[in-house]
Short mmCIF file of C-alpha atoms in Angstrom, two decimals:
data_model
loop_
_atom_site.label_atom_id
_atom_site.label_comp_id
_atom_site.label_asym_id
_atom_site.label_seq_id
_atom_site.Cartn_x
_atom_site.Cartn_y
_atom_site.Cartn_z
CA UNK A 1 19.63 -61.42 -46.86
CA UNK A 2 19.03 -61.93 -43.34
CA UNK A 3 16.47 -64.50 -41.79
CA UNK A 4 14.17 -63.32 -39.20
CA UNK A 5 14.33 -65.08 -35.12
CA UNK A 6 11.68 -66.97 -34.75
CA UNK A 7 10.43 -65.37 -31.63
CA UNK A 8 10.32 -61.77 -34.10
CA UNK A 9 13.38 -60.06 -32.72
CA UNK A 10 15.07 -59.13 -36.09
CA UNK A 11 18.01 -60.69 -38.18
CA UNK A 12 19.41 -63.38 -36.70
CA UNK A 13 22.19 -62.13 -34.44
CA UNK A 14 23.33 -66.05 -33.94
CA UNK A 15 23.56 -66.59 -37.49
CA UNK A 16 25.81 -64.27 -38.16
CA UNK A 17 27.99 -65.13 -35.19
CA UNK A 18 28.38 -68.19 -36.56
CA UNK A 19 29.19 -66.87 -40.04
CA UNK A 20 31.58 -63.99 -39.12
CA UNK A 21 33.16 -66.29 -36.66
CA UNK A 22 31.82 -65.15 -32.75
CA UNK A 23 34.92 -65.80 -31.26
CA UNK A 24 36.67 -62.91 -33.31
CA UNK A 25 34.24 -60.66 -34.61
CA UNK A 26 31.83 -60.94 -31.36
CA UNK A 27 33.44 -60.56 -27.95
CA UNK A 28 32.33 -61.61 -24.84
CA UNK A 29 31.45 -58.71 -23.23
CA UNK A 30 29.09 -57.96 -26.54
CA UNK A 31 27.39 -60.91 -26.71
CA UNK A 32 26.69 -60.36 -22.58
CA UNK A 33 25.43 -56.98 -23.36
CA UNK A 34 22.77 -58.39 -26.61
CA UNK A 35 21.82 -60.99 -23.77
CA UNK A 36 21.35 -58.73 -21.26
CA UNK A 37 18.88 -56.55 -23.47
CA UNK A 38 17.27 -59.55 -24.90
CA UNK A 39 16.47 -60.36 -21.52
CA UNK A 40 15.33 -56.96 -20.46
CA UNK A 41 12.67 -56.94 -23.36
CA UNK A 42 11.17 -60.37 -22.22
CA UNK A 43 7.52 -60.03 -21.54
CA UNK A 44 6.86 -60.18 -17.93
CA UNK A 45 4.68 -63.36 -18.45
CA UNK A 46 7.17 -65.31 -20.12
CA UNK A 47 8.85 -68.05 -17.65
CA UNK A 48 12.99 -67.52 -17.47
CA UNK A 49 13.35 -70.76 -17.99
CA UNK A 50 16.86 -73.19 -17.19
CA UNK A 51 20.42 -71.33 -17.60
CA UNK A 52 23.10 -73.18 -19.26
CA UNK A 53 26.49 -73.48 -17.03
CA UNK A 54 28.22 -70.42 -17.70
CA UNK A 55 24.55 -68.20 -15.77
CA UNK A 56 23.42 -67.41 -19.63
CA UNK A 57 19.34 -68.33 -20.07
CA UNK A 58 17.68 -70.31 -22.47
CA UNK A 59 14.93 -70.66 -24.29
CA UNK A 60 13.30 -73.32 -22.35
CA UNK A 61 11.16 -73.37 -19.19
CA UNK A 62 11.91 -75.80 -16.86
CA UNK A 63 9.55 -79.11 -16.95
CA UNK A 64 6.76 -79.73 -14.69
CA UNK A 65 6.47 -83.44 -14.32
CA UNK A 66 2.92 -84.66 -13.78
CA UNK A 67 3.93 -88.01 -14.21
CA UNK A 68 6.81 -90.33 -15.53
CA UNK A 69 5.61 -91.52 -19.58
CA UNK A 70 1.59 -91.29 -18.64
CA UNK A 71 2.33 -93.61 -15.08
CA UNK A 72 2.42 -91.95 -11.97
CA UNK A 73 5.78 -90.65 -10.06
CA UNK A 74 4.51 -92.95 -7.36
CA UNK A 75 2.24 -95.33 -7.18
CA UNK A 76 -0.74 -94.85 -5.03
CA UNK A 77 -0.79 -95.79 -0.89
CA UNK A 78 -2.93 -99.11 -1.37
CA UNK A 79 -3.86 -99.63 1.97
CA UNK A 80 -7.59 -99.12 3.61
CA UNK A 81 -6.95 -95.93 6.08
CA UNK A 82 -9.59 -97.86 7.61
CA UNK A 83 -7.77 -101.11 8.62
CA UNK A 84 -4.17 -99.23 8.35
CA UNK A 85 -4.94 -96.63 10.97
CA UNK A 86 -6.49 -98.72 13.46
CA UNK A 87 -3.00 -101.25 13.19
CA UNK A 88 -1.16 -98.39 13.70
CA UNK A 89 -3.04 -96.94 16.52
CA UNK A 90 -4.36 -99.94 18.10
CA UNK A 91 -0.75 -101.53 18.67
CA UNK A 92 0.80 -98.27 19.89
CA UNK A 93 -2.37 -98.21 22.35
CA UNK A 94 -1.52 -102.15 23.29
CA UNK A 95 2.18 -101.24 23.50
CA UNK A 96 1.53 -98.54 26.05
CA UNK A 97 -0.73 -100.07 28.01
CA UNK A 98 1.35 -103.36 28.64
CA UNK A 99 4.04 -100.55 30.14
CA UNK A 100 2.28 -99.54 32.50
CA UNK A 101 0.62 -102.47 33.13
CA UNK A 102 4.21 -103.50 34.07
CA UNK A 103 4.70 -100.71 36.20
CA UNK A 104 2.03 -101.48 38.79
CA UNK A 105 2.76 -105.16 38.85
CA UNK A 106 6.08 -104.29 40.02
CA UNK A 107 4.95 -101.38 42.15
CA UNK A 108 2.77 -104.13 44.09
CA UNK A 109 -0.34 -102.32 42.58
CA UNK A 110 -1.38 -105.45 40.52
CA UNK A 111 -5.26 -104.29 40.79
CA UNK A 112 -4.38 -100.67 39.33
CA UNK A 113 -3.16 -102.53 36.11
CA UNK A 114 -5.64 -105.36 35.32
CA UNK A 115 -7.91 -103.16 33.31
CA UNK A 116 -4.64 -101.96 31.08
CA UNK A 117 -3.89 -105.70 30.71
CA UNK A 118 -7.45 -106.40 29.13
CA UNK A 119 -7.06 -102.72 27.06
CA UNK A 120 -3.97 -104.09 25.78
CA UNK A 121 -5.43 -107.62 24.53
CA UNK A 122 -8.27 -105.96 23.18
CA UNK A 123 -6.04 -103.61 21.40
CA UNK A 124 -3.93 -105.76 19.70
CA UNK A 125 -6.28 -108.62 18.90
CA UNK A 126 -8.09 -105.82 16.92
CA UNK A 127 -4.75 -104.75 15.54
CA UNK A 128 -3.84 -108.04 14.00
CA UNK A 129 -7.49 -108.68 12.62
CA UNK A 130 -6.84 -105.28 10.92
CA UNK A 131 -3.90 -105.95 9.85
CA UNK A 132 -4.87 -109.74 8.54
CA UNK A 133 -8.19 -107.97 7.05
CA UNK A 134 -6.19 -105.65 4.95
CA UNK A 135 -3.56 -108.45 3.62
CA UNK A 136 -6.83 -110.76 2.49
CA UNK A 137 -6.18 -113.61 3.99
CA UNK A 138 -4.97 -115.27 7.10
CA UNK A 139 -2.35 -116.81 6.16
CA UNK A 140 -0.29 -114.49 4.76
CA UNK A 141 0.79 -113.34 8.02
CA UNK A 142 1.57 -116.42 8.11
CA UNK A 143 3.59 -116.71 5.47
CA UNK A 144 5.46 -113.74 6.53
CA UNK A 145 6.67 -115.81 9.79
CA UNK A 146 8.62 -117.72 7.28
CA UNK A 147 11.40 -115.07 7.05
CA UNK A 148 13.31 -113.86 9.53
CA UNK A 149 15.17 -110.09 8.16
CA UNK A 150 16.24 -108.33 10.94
CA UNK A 151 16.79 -105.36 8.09
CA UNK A 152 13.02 -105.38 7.40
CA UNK A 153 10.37 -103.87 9.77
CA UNK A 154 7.55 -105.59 8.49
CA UNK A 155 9.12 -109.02 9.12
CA UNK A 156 10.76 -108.15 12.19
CA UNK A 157 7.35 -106.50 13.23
CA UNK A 158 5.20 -110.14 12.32
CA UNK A 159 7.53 -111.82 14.87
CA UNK A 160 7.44 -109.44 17.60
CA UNK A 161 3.60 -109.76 17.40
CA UNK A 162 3.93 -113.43 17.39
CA UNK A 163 5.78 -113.98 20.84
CA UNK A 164 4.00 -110.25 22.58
CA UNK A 165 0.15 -111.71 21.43
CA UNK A 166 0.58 -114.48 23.80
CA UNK A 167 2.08 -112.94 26.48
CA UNK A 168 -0.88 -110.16 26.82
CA UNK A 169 -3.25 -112.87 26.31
CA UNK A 170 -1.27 -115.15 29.58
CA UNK A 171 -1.58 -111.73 31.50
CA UNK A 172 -4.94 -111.00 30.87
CA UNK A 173 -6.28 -114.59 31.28
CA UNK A 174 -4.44 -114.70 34.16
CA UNK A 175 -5.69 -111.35 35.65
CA UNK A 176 -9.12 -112.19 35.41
CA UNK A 177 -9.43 -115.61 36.82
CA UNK A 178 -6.77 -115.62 39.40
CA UNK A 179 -5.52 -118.63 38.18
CA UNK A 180 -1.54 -119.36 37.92
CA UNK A 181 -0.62 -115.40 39.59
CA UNK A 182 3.13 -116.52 38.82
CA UNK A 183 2.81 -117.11 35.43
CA UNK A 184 0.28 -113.95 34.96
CA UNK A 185 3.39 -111.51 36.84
CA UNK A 186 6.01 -113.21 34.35
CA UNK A 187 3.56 -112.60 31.07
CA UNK A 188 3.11 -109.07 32.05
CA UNK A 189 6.77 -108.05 32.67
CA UNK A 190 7.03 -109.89 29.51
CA UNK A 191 4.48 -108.09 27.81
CA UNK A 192 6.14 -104.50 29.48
CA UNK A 193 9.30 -105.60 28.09
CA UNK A 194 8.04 -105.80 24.72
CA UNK A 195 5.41 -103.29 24.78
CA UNK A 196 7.87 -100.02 23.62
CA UNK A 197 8.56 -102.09 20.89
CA UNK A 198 5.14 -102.56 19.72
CA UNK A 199 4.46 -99.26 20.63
CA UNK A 200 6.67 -97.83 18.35
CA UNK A 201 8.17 -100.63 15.43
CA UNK A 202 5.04 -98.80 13.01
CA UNK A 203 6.80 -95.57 12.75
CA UNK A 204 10.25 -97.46 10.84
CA UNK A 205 7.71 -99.18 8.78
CA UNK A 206 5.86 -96.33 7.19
CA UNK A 207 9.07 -94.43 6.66
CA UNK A 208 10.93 -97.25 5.09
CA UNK A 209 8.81 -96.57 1.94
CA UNK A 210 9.25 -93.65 -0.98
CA UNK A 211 6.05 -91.78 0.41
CA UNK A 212 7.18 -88.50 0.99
CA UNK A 213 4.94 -87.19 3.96
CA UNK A 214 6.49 -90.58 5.80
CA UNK A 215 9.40 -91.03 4.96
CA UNK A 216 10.98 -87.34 5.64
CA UNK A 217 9.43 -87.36 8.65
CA UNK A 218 11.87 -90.56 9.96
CA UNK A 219 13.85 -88.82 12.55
CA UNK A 220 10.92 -87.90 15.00
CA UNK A 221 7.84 -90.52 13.60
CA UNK A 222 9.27 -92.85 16.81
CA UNK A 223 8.83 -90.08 19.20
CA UNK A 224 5.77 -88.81 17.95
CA UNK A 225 4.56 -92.42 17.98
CA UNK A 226 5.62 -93.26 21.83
CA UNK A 227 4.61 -90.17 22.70
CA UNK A 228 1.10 -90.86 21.28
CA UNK A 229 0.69 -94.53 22.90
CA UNK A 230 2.15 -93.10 25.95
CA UNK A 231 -1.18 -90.06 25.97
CA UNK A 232 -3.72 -92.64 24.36
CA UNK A 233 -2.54 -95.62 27.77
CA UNK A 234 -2.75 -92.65 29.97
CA UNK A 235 -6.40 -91.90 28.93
CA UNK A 236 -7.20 -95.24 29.16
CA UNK A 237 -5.84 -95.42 32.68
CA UNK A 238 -7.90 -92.23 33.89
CA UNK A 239 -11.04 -94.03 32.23
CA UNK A 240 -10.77 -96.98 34.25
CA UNK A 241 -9.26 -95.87 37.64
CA UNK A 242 -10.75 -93.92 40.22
CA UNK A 243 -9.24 -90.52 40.64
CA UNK A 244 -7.72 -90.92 43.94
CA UNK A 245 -5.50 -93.97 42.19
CA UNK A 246 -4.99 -92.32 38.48
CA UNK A 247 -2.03 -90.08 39.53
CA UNK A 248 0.75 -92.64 37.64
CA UNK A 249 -2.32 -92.84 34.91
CA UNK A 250 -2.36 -88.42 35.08
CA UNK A 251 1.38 -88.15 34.92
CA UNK A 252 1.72 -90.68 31.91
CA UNK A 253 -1.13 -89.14 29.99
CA UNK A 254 0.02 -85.26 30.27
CA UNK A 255 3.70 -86.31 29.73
CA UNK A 256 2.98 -88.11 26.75
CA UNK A 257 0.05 -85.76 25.43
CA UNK A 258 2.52 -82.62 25.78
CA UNK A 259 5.40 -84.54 23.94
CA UNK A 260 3.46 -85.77 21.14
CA UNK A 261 2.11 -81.63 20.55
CA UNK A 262 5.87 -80.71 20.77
CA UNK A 263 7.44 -83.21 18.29
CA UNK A 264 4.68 -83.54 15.82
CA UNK A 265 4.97 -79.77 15.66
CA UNK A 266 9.17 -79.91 14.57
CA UNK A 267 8.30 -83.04 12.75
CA UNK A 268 6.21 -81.04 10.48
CA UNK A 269 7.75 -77.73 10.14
CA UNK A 270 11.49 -79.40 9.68
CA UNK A 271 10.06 -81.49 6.81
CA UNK A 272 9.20 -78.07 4.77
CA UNK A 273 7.83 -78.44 1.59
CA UNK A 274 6.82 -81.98 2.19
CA UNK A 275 5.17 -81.69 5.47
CA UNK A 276 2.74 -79.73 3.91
CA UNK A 277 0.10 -82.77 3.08
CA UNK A 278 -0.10 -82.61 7.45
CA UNK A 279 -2.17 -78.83 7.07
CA UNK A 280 -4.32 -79.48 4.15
CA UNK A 281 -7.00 -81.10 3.31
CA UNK A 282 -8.43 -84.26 4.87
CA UNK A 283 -5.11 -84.95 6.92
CA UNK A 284 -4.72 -81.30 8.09
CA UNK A 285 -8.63 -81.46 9.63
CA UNK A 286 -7.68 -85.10 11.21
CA UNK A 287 -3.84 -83.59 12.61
CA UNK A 288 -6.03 -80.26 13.59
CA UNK A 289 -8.80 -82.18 15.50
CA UNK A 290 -5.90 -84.24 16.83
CA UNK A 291 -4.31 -81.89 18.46
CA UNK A 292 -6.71 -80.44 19.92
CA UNK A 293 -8.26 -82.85 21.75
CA UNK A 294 -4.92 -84.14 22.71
CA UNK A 295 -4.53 -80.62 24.03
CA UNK A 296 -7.81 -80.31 25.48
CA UNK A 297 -7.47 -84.13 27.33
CA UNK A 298 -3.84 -82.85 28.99
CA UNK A 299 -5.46 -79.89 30.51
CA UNK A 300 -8.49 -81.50 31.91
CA UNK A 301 -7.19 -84.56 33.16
CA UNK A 302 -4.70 -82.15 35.36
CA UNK A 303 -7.88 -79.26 35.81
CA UNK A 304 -10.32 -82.09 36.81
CA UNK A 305 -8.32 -84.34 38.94
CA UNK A 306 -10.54 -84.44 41.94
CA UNK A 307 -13.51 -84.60 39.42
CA UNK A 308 -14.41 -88.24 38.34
CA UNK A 309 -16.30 -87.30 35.02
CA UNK A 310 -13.74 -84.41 34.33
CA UNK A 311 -10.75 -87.25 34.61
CA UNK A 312 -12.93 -89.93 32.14
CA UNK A 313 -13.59 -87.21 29.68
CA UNK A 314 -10.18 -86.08 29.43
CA UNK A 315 -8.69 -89.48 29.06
CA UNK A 316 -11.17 -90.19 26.10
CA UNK A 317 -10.28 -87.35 24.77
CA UNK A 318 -6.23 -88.35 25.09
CA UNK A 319 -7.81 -91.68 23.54
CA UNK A 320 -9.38 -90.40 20.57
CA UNK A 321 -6.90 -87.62 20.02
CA UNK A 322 -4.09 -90.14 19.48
CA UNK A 323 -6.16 -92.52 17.49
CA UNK A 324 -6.77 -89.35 15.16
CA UNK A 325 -2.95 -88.49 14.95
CA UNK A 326 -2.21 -92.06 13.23
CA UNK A 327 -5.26 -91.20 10.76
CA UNK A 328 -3.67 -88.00 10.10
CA UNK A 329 -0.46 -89.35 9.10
CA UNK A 330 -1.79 -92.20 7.07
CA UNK A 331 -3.63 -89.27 5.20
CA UNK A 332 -0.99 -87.09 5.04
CA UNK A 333 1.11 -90.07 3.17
CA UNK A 334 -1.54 -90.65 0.70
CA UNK A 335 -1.97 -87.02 -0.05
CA UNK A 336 1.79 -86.85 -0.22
CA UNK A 337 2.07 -89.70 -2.70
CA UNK A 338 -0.79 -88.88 -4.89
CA UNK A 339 0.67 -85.34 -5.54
CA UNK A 340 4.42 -85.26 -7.22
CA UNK A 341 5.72 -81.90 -6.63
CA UNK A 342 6.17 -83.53 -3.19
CA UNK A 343 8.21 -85.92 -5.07
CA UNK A 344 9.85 -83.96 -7.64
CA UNK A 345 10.62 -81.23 -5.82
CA UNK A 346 12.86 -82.61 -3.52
CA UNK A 347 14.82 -84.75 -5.83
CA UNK A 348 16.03 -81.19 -7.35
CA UNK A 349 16.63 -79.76 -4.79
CA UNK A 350 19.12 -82.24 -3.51
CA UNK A 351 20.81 -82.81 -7.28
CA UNK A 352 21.11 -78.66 -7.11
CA UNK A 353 22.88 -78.97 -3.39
CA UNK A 354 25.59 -81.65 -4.65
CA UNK A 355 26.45 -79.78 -8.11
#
């Protein structure tokens, strides 16, 4: 008596392979054949499903993992985008801005810099009271002054703010009263000396995390974050200097705008499946907008270089544009983490490349 398949195919073919003895009475090449024609009378709805070693399928779809026993693949990006983006932004903008600070002082142009040296003091004291608002309290920055891991970007990033704060602060102090002009050229070289590393220290300390949309992107995050202090210090330099003295300002701002637009670009289309969070939703309007004004600023600051408003307007636009790009990355991580095909996905893909 034979017992029917339980998907309704007829006797049970296995079964009897197993009775007879499939190795004897069932060749290979037969069993193949049944497959085949199982497989060729599959509804067209039905998924495949894995394949066993030997290329023969199975019964079972593959999994879709929504989450890891009822928790999360990841757990959720915890900090404000708020307080977050403006750290990120408002340090690359400091960073930048002591540069070229720098670069006048030692050009003898010491009056072309000064309003860079109070941008970058601004900047960063607004970076570290985001920063401190988003840990809680005060002292936990602090606390984290207590270790010294040059393997860890967030500890190695708490002292590089601790010794660059107080040089920007000597330089701008220093600017603006005319007091102590030795001590005021020292802090700002010092500050310029720093400043790439402020500038850019961010980008290793987003990516040294599991968040997809950050942490595939670690190869070119430094560039695109230079490149993006570089365009926002620029701005700020066409903002504050009279077109007939901006041309270091121009150059510096189109340079940087044009670099960020080029890497950002390879950034996301080399990351593949998980540089998608940077096009959709929230973070794909903030990396749009960014662009474009970054795009737009470029163009008029070099279009409207005889034109005082022109130049302002561009450079605000080189401003905002860049403050937008850090917004659009902080998005793009969150949208990265909260979703875990950008997770899963991956991790297959690199388990299928090694077997």
């Amino acid at each position: 008596m034979s017992n029917p398949e339980l998907d309704g195919m007829g006797p049970s073919e296995r079964g009897r392979d197993a009775i007879t003895g499939a190795a004897g009475v069932v060749s290979e090449a037969q069993r193949t054949e049944r497959d085949q024609a199982r497989e060729a009378e599959r509804p067209s709805g039905r998924p495949e499903g894995r394949r066993r070693r030997g290329g023969e399928p199975t019964r079972v779809p593959d999994a879709d993992f929504r989450s890891y026993h009822g928790r999360p693949v990841l757990n959720g990006v915890v900090w404000e985008a708020r307080d977050i983006g403006g750290y990120l932004f408002l340090g690359g903008l400091a960073g930048a801005s002591s540069v070229l600070a720098a670069g006048a002082e030692a050009t003898g142009r010491a009056d072309l810099g000064r309003p860079l040296k109070y941008t970058a003091l601004v900047a960063i004291s607004g970076s570290l009271v985001a920063l401190v608002h988003d840990l809680g309290r005060p002292e936990r920055f602090l606390n984290m002054l207590r270790v010294f891991k040059p393997t860890s970007p967030m500890s190695m990033g708490s002292w590089l703010l601790a010794g660059y704060g107080p040089l920007v602060g000597t330089a701008a102090v220093t600017a603006a009263t005319g007091w102590f002009p030795r001590f005021g050229s020292a802090a700002t070289m010092g500050a310029g000396a720093l400043g790439p590393l402020v500038a850019t220290y961010t980008a290793p300390l987003i990516c040294d995390t599991a968040v997809p949309s950050w942490h595939e992107g670690h190869r070119e995050m430094p560039y695109v974050f230079a490149s993006s202090a570089v365009a926002a210090a620029g701005g700020m330099g066409l903002v504050t200097t009279p077109t007939e003295h901006a041309g270091p300002f121009r150059r510096a701002a189109v340079g940087g705008a044009l670099t960020e637009l080029a890497v950002s670009t390879c950034m996301e289309k080399r990351m593949g499946l998980v540089g998608e969070p940077y096009g959709r939703g929230l973070a794909g309007a903030l990396t749009r907008t960014a662009k474009a004004l970054t795009l737009a600023g470029a163009v008029g600051s070099v279009l409207g270089r005889r034109n005082r408003v022109v130049s302002a307007l561009s450079g605000a636009a080189l401003v905002g544009g860049s403050a937008l790009t850090r917004l659009g990355i902080f998005q793009a991580g969150v949208q990265s983490a909260e979703d875990p095909k950008y997770t899963v996905v991956p991790q297959r893909e690199r388990l299928r490349q090694r077997a």
